[in-house]
PDB file of C-alpha atoms in Angstrom:
ATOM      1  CA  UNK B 740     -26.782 -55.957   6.239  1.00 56.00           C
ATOM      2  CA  UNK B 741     -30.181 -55.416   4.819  1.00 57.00           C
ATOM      3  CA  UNK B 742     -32.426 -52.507   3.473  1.00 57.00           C
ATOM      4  CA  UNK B 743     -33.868 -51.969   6.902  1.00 51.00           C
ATOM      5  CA  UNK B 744     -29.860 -51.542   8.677  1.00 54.00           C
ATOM      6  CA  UNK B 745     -29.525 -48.416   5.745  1.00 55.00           C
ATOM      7  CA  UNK B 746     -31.825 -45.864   6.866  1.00 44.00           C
ATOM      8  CA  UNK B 747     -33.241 -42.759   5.361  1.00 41.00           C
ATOM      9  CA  UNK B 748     -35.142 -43.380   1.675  1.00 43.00           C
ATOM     10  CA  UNK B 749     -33.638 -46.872   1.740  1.00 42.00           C
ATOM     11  CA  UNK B 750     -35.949 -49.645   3.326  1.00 49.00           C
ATOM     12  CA  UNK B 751     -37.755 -50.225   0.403  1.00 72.00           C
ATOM     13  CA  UNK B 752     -36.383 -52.620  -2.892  1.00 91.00           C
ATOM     14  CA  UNK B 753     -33.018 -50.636  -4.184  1.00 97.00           C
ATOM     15  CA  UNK B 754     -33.462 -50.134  -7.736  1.00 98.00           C
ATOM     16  CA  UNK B 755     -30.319 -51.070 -10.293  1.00 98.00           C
ATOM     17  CA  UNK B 756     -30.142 -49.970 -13.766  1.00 98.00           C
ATOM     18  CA  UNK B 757     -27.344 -51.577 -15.838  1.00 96.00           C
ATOM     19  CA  UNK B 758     -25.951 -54.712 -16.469  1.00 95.00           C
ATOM     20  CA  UNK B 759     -22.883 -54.586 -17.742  1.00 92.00           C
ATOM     21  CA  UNK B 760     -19.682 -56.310 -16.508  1.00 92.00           C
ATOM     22  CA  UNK B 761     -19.439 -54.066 -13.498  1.00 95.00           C
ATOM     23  CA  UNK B 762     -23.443 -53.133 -13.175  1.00 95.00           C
ATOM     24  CA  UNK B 763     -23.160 -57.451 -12.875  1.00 95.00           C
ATOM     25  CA  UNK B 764     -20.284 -57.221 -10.088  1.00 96.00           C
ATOM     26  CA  UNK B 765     -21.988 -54.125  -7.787  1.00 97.00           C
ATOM     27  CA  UNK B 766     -25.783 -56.106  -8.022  1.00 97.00           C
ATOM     28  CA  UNK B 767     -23.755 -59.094  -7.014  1.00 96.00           C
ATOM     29  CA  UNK B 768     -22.013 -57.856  -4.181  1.00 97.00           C
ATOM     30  CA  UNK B 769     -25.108 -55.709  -2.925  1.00 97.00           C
ATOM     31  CA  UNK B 770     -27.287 -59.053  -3.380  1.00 96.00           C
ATOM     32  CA  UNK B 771     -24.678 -61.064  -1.356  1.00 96.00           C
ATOM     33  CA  UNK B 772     -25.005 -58.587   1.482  1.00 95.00           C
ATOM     34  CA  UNK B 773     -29.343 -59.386   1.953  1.00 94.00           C
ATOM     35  CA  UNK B 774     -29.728 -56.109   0.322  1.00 96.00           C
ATOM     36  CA  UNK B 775     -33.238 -56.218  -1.668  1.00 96.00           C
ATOM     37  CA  UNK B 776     -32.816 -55.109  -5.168  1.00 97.00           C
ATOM     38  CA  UNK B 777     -35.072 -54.808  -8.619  1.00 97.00           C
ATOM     39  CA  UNK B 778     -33.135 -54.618 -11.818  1.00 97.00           C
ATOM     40  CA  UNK B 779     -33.710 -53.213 -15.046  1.00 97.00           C
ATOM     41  CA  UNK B 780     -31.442 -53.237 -18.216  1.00 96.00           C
ATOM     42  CA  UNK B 781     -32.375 -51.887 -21.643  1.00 92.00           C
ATOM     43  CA  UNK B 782     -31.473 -55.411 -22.846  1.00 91.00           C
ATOM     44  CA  UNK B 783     -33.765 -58.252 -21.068  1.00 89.00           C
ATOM     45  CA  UNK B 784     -31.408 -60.814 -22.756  1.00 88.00           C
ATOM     46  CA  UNK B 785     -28.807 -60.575 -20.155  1.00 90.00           C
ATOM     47  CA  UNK B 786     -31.493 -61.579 -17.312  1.00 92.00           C
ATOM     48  CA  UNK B 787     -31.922 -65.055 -18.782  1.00 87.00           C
ATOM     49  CA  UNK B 788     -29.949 -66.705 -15.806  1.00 85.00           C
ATOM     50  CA  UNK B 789     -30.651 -64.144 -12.639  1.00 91.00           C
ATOM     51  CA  UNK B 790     -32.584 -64.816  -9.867  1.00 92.00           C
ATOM     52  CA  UNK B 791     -33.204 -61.621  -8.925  1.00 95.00           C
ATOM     53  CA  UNK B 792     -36.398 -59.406  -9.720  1.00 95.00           C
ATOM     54  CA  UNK B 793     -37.010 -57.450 -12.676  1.00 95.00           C
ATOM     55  CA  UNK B 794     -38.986 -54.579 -13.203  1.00 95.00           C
ATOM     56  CA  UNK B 795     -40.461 -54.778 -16.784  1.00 92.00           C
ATOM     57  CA  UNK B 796     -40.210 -50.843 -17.091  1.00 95.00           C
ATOM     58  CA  UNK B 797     -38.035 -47.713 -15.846  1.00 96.00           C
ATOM     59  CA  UNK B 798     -41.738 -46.324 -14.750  1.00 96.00           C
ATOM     60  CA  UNK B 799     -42.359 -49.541 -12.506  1.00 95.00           C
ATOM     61  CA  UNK B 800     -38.574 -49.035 -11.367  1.00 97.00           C
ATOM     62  CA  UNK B 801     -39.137 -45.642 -10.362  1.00 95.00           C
ATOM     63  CA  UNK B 802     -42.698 -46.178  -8.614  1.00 94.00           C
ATOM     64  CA  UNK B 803     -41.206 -49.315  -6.606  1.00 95.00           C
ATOM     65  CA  UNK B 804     -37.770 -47.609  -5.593  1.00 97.00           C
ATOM     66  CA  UNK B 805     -37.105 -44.490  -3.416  1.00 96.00           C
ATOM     67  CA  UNK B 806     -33.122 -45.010  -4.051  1.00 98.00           C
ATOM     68  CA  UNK B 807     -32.108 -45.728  -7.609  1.00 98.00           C
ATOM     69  CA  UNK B 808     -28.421 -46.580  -8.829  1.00 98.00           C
ATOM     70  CA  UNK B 809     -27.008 -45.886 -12.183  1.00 98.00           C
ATOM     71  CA  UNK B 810     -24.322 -48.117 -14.220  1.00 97.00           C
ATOM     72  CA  UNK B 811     -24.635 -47.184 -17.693  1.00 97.00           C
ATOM     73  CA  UNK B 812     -21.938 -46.776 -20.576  1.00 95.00           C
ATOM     74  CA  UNK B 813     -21.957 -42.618 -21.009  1.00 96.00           C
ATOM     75  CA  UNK B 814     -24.173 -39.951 -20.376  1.00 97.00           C
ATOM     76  CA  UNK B 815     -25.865 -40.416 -23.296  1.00 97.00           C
ATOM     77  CA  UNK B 816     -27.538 -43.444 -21.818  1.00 97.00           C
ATOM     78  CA  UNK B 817     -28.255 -41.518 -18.807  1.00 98.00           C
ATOM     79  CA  UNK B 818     -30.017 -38.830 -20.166  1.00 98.00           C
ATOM     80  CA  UNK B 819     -32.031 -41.281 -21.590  1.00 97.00           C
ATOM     81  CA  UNK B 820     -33.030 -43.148 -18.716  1.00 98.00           C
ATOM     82  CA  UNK B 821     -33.593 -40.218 -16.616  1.00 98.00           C
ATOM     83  CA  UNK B 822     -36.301 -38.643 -19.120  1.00 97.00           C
ATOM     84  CA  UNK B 823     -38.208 -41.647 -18.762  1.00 97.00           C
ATOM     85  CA  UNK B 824     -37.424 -42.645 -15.304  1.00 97.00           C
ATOM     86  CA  UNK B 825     -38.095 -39.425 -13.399  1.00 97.00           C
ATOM     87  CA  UNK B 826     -41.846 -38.884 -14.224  1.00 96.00           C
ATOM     88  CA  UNK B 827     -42.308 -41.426 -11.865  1.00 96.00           C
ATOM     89  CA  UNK B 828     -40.456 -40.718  -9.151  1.00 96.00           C
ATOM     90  CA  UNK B 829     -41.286 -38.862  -6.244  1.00 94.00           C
ATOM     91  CA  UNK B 830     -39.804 -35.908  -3.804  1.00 95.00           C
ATOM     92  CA  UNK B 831     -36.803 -36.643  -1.724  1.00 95.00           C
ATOM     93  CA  UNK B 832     -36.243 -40.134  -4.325  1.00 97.00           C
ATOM     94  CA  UNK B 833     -32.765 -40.286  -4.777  1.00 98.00           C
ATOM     95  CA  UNK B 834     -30.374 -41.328  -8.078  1.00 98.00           C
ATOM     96  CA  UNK B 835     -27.216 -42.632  -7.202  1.00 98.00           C
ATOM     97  CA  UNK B 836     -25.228 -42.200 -10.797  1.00 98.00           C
ATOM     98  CA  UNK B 837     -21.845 -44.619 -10.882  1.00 98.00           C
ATOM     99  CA  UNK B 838     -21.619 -43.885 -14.623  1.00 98.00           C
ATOM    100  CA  UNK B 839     -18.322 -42.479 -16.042  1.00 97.00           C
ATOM    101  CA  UNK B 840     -20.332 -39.081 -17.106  1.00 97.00           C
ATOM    102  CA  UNK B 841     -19.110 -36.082 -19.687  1.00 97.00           C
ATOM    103  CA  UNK B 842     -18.436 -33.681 -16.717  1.00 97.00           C
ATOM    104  CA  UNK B 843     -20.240 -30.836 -18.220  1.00 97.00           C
ATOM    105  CA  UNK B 844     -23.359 -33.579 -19.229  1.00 97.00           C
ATOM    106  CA  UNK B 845     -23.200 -34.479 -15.579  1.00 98.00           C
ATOM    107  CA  UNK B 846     -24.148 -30.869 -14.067  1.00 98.00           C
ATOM    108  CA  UNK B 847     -27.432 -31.473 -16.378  1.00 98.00           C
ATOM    109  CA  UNK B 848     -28.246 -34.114 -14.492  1.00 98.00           C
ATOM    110  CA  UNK B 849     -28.723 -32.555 -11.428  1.00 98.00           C
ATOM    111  CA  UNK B 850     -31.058 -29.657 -12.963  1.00 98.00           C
ATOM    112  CA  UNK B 851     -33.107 -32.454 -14.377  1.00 98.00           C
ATOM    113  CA  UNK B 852     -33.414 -34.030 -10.996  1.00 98.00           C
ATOM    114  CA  UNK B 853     -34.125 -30.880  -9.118  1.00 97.00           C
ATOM    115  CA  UNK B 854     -36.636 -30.025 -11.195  1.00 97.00           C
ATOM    116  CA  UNK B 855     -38.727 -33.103  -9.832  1.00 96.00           C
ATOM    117  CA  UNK B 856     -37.376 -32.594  -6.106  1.00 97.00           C
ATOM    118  CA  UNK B 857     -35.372 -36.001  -6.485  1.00 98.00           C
ATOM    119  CA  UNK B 858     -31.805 -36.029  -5.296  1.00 98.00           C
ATOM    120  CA  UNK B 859     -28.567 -36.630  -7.793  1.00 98.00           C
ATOM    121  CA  UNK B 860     -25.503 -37.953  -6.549  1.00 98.00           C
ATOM    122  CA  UNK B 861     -23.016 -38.600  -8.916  1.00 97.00           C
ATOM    123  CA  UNK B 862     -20.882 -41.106  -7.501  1.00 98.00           C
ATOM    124  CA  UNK B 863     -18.269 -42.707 -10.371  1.00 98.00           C
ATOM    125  CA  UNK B 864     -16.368 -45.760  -8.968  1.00 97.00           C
ATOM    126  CA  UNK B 865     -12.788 -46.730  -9.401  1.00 97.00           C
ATOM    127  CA  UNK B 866     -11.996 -50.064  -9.755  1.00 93.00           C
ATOM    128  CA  UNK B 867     -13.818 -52.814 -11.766  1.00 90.00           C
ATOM    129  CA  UNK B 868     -15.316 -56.378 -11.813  1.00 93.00           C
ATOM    130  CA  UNK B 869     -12.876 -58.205  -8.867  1.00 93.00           C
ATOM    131  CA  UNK B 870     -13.266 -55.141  -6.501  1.00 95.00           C
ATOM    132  CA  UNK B 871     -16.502 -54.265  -7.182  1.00 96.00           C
ATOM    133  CA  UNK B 872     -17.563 -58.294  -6.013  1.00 95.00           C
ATOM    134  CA  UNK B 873     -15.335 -58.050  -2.762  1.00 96.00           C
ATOM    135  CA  UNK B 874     -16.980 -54.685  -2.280  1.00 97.00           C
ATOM    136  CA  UNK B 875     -13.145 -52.959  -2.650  1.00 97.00           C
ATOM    137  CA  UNK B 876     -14.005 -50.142  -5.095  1.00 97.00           C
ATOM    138  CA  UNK B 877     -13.278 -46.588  -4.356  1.00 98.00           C
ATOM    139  CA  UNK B 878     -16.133 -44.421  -4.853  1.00 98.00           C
ATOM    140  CA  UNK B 879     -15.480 -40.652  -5.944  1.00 98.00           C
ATOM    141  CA  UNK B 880     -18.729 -38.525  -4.471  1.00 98.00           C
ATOM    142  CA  UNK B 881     -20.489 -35.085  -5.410  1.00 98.00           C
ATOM    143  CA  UNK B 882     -23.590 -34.019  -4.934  1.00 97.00           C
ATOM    144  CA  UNK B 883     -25.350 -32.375  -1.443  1.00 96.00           C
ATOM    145  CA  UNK B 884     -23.882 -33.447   2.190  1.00 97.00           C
ATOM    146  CA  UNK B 885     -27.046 -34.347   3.142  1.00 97.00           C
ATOM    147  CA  UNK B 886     -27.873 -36.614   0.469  1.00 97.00           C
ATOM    148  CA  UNK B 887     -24.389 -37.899   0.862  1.00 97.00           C
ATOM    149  CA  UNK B 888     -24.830 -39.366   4.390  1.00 97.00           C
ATOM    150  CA  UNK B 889     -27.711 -40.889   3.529  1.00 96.00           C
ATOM    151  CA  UNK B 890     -26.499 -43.440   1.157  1.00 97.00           C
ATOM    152  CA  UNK B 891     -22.775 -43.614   2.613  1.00 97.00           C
ATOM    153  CA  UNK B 892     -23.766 -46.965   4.301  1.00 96.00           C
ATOM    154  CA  UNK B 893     -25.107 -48.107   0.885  1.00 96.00           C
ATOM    155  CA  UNK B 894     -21.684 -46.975  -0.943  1.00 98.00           C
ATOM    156  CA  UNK B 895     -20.147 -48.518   2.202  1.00 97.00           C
ATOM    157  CA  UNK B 896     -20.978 -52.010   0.925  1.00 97.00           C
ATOM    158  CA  UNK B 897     -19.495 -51.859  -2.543  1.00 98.00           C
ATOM    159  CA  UNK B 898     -16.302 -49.643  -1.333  1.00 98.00           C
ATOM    160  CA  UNK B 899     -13.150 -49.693   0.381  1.00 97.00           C
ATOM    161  CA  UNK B 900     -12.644 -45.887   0.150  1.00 98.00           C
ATOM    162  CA  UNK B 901     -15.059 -43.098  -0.810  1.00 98.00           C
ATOM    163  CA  UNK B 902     -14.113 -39.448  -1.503  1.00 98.00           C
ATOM    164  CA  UNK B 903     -16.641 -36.628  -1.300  1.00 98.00           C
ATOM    165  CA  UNK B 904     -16.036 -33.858  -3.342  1.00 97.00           C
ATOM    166  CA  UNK B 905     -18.795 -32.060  -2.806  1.00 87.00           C
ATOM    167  CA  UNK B 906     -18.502 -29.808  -6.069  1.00 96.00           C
ATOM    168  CA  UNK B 907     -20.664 -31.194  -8.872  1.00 97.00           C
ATOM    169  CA  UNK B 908     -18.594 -32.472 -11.734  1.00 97.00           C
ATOM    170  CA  UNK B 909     -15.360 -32.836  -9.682  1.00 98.00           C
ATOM    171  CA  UNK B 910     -15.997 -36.615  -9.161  1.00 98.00           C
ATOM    172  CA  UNK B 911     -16.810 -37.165 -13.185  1.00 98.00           C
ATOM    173  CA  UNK B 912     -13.374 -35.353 -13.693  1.00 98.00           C
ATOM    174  CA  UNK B 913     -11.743 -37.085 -11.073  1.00 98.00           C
ATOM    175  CA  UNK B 914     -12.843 -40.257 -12.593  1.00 98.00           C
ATOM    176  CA  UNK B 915     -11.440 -38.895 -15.988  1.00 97.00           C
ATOM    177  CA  UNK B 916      -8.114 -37.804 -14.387  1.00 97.00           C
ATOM    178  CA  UNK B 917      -7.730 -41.308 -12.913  1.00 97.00           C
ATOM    179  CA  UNK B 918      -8.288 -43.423 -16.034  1.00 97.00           C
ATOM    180  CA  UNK B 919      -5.557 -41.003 -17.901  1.00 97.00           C
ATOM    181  CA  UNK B 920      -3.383 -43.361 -15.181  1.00 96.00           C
ATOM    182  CA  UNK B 921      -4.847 -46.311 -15.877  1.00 96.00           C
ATOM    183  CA  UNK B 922      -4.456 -45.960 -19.787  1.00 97.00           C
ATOM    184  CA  UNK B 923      -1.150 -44.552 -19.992  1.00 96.00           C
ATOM    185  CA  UNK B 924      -0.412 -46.964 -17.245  1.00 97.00           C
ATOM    186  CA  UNK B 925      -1.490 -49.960 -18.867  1.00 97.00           C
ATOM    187  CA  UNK B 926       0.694 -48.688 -22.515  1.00 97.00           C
ATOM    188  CA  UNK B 927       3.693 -48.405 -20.848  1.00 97.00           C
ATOM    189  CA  UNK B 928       3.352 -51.708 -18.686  1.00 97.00           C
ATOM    190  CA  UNK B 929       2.568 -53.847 -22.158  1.00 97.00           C
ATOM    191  CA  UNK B 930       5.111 -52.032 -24.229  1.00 97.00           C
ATOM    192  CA  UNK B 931       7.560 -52.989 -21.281  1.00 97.00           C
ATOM    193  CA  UNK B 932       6.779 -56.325 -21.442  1.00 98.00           C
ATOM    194  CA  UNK B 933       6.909 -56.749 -24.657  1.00 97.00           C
ATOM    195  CA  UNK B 934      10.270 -55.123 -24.917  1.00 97.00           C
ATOM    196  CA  UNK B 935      11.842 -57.413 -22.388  1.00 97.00           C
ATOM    197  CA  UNK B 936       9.753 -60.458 -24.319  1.00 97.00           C
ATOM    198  CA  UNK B 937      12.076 -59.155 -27.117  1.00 97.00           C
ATOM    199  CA  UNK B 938      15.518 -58.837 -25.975  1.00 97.00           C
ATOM    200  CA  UNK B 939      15.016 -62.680 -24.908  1.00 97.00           C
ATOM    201  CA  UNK B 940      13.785 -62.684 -21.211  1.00 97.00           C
ATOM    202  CA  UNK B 941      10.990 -65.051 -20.589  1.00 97.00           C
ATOM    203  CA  UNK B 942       7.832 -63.007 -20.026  1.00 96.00           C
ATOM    204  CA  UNK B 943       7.132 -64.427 -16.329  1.00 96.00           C
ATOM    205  CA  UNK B 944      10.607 -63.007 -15.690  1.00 98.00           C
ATOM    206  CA  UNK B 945       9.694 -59.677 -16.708  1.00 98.00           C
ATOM    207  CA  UNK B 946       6.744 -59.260 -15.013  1.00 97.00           C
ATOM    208  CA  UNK B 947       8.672 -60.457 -11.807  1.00 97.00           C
ATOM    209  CA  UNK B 948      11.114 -58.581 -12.104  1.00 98.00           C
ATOM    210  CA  UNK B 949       8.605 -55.422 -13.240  1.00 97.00           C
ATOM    211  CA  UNK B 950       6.343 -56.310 -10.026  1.00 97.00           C
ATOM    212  CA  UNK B 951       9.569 -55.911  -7.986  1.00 97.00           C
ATOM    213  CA  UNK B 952      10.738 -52.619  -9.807  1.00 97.00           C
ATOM    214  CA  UNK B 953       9.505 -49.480 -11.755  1.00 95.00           C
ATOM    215  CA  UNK B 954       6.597 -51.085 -13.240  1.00 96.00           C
ATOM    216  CA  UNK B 955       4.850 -52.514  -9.279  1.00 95.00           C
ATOM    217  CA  UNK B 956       1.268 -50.877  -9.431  1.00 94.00           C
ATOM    218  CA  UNK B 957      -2.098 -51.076  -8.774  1.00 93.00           C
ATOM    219  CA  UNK B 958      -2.512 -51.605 -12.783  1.00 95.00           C
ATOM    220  CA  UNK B 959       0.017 -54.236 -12.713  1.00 96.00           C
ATOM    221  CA  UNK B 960      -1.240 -56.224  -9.732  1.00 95.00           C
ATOM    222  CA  UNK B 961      -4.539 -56.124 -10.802  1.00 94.00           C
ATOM    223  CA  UNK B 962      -3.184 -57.434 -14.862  1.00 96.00           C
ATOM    224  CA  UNK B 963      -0.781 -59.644 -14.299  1.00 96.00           C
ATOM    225  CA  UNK B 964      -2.699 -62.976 -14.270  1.00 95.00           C
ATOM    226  CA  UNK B 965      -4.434 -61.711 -17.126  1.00 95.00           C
ATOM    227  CA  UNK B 966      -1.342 -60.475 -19.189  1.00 97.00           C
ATOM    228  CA  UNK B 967       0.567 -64.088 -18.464  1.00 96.00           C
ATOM    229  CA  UNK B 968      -2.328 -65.978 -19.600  1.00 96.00           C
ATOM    230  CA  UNK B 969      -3.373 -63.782 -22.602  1.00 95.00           C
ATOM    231  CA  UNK B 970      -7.185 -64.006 -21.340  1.00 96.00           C
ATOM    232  CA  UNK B 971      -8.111 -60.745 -21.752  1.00 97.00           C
ATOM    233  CA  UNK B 972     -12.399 -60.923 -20.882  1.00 95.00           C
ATOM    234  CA  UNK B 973     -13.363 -57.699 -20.686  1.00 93.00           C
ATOM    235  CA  UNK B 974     -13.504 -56.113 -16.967  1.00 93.00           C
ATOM    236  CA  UNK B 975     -13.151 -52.501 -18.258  1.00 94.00           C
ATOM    237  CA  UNK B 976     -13.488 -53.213 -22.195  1.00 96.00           C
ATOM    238  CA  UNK B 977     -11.167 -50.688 -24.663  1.00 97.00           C
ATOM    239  CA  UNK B 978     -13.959 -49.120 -25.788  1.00 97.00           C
ATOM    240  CA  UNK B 979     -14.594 -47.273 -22.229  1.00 96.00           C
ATOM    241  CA  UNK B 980     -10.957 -46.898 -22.564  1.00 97.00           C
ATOM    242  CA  UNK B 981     -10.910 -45.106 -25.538  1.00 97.00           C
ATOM    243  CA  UNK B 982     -14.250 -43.449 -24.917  1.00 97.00           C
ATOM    244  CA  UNK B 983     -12.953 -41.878 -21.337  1.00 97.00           C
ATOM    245  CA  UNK B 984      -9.000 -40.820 -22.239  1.00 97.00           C
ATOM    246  CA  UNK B 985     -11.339 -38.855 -25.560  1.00 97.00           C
ATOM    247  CA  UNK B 986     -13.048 -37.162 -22.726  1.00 97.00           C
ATOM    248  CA  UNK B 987     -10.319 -36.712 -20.468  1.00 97.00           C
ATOM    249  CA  UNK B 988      -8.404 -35.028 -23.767  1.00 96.00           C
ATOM    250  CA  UNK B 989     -11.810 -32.213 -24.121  1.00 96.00           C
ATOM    251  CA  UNK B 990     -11.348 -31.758 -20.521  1.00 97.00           C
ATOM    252  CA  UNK B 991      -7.480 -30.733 -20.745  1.00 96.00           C
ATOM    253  CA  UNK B 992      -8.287 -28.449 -23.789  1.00 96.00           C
ATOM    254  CA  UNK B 993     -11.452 -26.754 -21.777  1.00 96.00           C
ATOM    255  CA  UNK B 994      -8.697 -25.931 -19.399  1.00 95.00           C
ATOM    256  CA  UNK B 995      -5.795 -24.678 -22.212  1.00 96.00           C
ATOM    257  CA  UNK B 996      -3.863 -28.005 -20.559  1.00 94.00           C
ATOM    258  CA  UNK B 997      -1.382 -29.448 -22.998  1.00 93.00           C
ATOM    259  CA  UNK B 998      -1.313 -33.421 -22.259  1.00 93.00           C
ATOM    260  CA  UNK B 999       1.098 -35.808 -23.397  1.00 92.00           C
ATOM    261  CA  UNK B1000       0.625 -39.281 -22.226  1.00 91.00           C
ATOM    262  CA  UNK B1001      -2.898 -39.198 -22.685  1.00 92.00           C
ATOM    263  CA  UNK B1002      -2.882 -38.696 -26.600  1.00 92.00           C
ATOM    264  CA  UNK B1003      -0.216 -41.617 -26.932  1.00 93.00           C
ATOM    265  CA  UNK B1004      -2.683 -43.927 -25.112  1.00 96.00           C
ATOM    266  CA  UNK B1005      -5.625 -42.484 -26.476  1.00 96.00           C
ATOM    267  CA  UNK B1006      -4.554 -43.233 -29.898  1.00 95.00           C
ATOM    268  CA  UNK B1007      -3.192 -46.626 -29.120  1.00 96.00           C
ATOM    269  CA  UNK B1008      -6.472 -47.728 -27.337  1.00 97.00           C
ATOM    270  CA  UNK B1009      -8.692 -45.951 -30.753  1.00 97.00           C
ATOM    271  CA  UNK B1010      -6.237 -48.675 -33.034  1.00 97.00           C
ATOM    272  CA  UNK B1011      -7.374 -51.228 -30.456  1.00 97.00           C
ATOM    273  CA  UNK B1012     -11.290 -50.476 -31.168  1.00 97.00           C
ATOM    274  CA  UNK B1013     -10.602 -50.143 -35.130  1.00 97.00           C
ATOM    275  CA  UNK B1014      -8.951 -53.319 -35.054  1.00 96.00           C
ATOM    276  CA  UNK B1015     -12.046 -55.188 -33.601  1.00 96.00           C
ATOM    277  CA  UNK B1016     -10.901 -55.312 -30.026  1.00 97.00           C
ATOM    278  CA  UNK B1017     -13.659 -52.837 -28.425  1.00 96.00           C
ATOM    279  CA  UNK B1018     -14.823 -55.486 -26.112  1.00 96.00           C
ATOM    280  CA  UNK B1019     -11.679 -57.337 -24.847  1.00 97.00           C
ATOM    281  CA  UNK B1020     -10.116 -56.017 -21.353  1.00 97.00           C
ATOM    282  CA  UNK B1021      -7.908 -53.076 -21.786  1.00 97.00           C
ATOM    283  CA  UNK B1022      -4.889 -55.034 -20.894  1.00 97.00           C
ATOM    284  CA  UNK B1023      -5.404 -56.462 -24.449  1.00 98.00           C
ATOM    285  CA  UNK B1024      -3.403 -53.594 -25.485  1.00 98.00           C
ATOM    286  CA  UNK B1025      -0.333 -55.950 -24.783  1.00 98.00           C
ATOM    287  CA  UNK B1026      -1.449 -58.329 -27.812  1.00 96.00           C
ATOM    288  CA  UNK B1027      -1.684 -55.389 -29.879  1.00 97.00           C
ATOM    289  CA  UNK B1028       1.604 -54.383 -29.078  1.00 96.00           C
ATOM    290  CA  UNK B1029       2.947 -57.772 -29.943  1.00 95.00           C
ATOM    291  CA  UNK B1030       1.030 -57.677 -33.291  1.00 94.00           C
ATOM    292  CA  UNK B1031       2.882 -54.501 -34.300  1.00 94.00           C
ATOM    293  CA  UNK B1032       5.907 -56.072 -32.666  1.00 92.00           C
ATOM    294  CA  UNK B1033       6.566 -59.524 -33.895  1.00 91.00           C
ATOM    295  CA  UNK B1034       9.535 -61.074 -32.149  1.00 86.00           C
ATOM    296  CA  UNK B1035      12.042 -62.326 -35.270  1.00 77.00           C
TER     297      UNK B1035
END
């Protein structure tokens, strides 16, 4: 597939802001499939070794690109980019945001678009380095129908399964509502293991035997190579961890909705990041759990 096979806006360079562990994974895959793409990261550092274009400025970016993705850490960074980026973009552009926005932030976003006639579609991903390289994410959508179909083919390259929710800010808070899994998912898999590493089974055995039983999950297929070797490079680091189960915590009180699970991981993955573990994987909450666990 190339530009020219997506139709619509897209037959011109795709633009990619981000660079982080999964902004990496997504420009990969998109690359791989002869898609044409210029980059741009706040950070040139992290260029040092790609092949790929670069545009030296957001204003170049947005000159040079009619379709624009988005892989930032928080909406913070996206407001940011989008002050400078939209002056220089044009009617019927269109911003395709995979960031993990605040899901009131997010509804800003749009207004700022529509105010320069360029099309928003926030589009948060689930899933992180591995998928996003074998193109096996699944995409949560919101944003206008129309807008929607146009990039589909695009999102069709870097996803297994996309949702449209047509609703602006549903797909931020779905995104929110699905990490509350992965977090509380991820406690109670390492505090497992480390429970059965404690009673005396080996810790192979255990996750066997956990694979096989209550603990067999997405979260533990996708961990369990990194959990037996104790390599825990960040994919999805603890600090988005922490940083999305503290908005998924403002979302449940918006609503009056008492949470339980979420505070227990929440406050296990803010001991992670105070104990100088921000940037591991967030399966490095099982060496945590050992620290304040030693096995006598």
């Amino acid at each position: 597939m190339n530009n020219n096979d997506l139709g619509g806006n897209m037959n011109n360079q795709i633009g990619f802001v981000g660079y982080g562990n999964l902004g990496k994974a997504m420009i990969q895959r998109l690359s791989e499939k002869d898609i044409s793409l210029l980059l741009w990261n706040r950070s040139k550092d992290v260029f040092q070794d790609v092949s790929l274009p670069i545009a030296q400025t957001l204003s170049s970016l947005g000159k040079e690109c009619t379709t624009i993705f988005l892989n930032v850490y928080d909406s913070k960074a996206v407001r940011e980019i989008l002050i400078e980026l939209l002056p220089h973009c044009k009617s019927g552009h269109i911003i395709i945001d995979t960031t993990t926005n605040h899901f009131e932030e997010v509804l800003n976003f749009y207004s700022m678009c529509k105010e320069r006639k360029v099309e928003y579609v926030e589009a948060p991903v689930l899933g992180s380095v591995i998928p996003a390289s074998k193109g096996a994410l699944t995409t949560l959508v919101s944003g206008q129908e129309e807008t929607y179909e146009k990039i589909r083919p695009l999102l069709s390259v870097l996803s297994r399964h996309i949702y449209f929710l047509s609703k602006p800010g549903l797909a931020s808070k779905m995104k929110l509502i699905n990490n509350l899994c992965l977090g509380s998912f991820m406690t109670t898999l390492a505090e497992a293991l480390h429970l059965g590493e404690s009673v005396g089974i080996d810790k192979s055995k255990v996750l066997e035997i956990l694979s096989n039983g209550g603990g067999d999950s997405l979260v533990l297929r996708a961990k369990k190579p990194s959990l037996e070797q104790e390599d825990f490079t960040a994919q999805f680091s603890n600090s988005c961890m922490k940083k999305d189960l503290n908005l998924v915590t403002e979302l449940s009180q918006k609503l009056n909705h008492t949470l339980f699970t979420a505070d227990a991981a929440k406050n296990l993955y803010t001991a992670l990041c105070n104990n100088n573990m921000e940037e591991e994987d967030f399966s490095s909450i099982y060496r945590y759990i050992k620290k304040m666990n030693p096995i006598e």
